[in-house]
XYZ file of C-alpha atoms in Angstrom:
72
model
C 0.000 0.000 0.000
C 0.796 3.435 -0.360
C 0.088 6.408 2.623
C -0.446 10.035 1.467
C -1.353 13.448 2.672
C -4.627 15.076 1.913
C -1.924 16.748 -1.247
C -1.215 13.278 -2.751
C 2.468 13.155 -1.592
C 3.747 10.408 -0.029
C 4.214 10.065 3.975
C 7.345 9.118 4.875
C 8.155 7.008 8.480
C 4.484 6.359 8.760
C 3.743 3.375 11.375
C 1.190 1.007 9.589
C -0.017 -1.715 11.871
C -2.331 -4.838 11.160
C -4.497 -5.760 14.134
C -7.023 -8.509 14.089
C -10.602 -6.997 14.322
C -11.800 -10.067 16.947
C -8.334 -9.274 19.107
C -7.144 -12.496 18.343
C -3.944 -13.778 16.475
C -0.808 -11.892 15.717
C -0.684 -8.561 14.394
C 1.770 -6.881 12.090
C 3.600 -3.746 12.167
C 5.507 -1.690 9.003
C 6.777 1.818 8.369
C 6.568 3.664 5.210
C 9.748 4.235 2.987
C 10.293 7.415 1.456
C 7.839 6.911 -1.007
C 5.073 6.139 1.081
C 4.912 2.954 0.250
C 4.534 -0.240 2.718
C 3.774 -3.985 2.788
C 3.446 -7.074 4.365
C 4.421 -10.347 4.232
C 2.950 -13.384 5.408
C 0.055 -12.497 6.436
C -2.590 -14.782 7.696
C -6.599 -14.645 5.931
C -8.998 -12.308 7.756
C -10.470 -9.063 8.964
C -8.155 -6.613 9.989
C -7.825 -3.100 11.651
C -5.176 -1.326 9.902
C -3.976 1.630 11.710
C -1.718 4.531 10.504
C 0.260 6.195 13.239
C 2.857 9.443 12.675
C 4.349 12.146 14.653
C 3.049 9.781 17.757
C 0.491 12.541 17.691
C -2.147 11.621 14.689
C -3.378 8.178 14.091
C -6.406 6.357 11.785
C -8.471 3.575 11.619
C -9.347 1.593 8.974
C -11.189 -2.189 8.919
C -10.020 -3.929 5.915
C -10.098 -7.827 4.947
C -6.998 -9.640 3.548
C -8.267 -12.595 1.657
C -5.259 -13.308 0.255
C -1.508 -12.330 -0.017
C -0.404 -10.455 -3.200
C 3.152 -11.342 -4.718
C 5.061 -9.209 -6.210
């Protein structure tokens, strides 16, 4: 995935953490690079919370599902 500002540039050192929705299982935890850009790897099937933190002052929420890993 990719994080950007409200411009369309990307967010650099942006904290981007998977976190089961049911609060079970393992969760996963990436930073941006200088393109904004993330991902992660092995990733287990399911509903997800996927929360962008930066600054350690702004953070937000998203629900997503993974249903299945992409490889590039």
């Amino acid at each position: 995935g990719t994080v950007l500002d409200e411009q369309g540039n990307p967010l650099e050192n942006v904290t981007v953490t998977l976190k089961p929705s049911n609060n079970t299982g393992s969760s996963y935890e990436t930073i941006t690079n200088e393109n904004g850009a993330f991902n992660f790897e092995n990733v287990t099937e399911g509903t997800y919370n996927i929360i962008y933190e930066w600054d350690n002052l702004s953070s937000h929420w998203v629900c997503g599902i993974i249903k299945k890993a992409v490889v590039s």
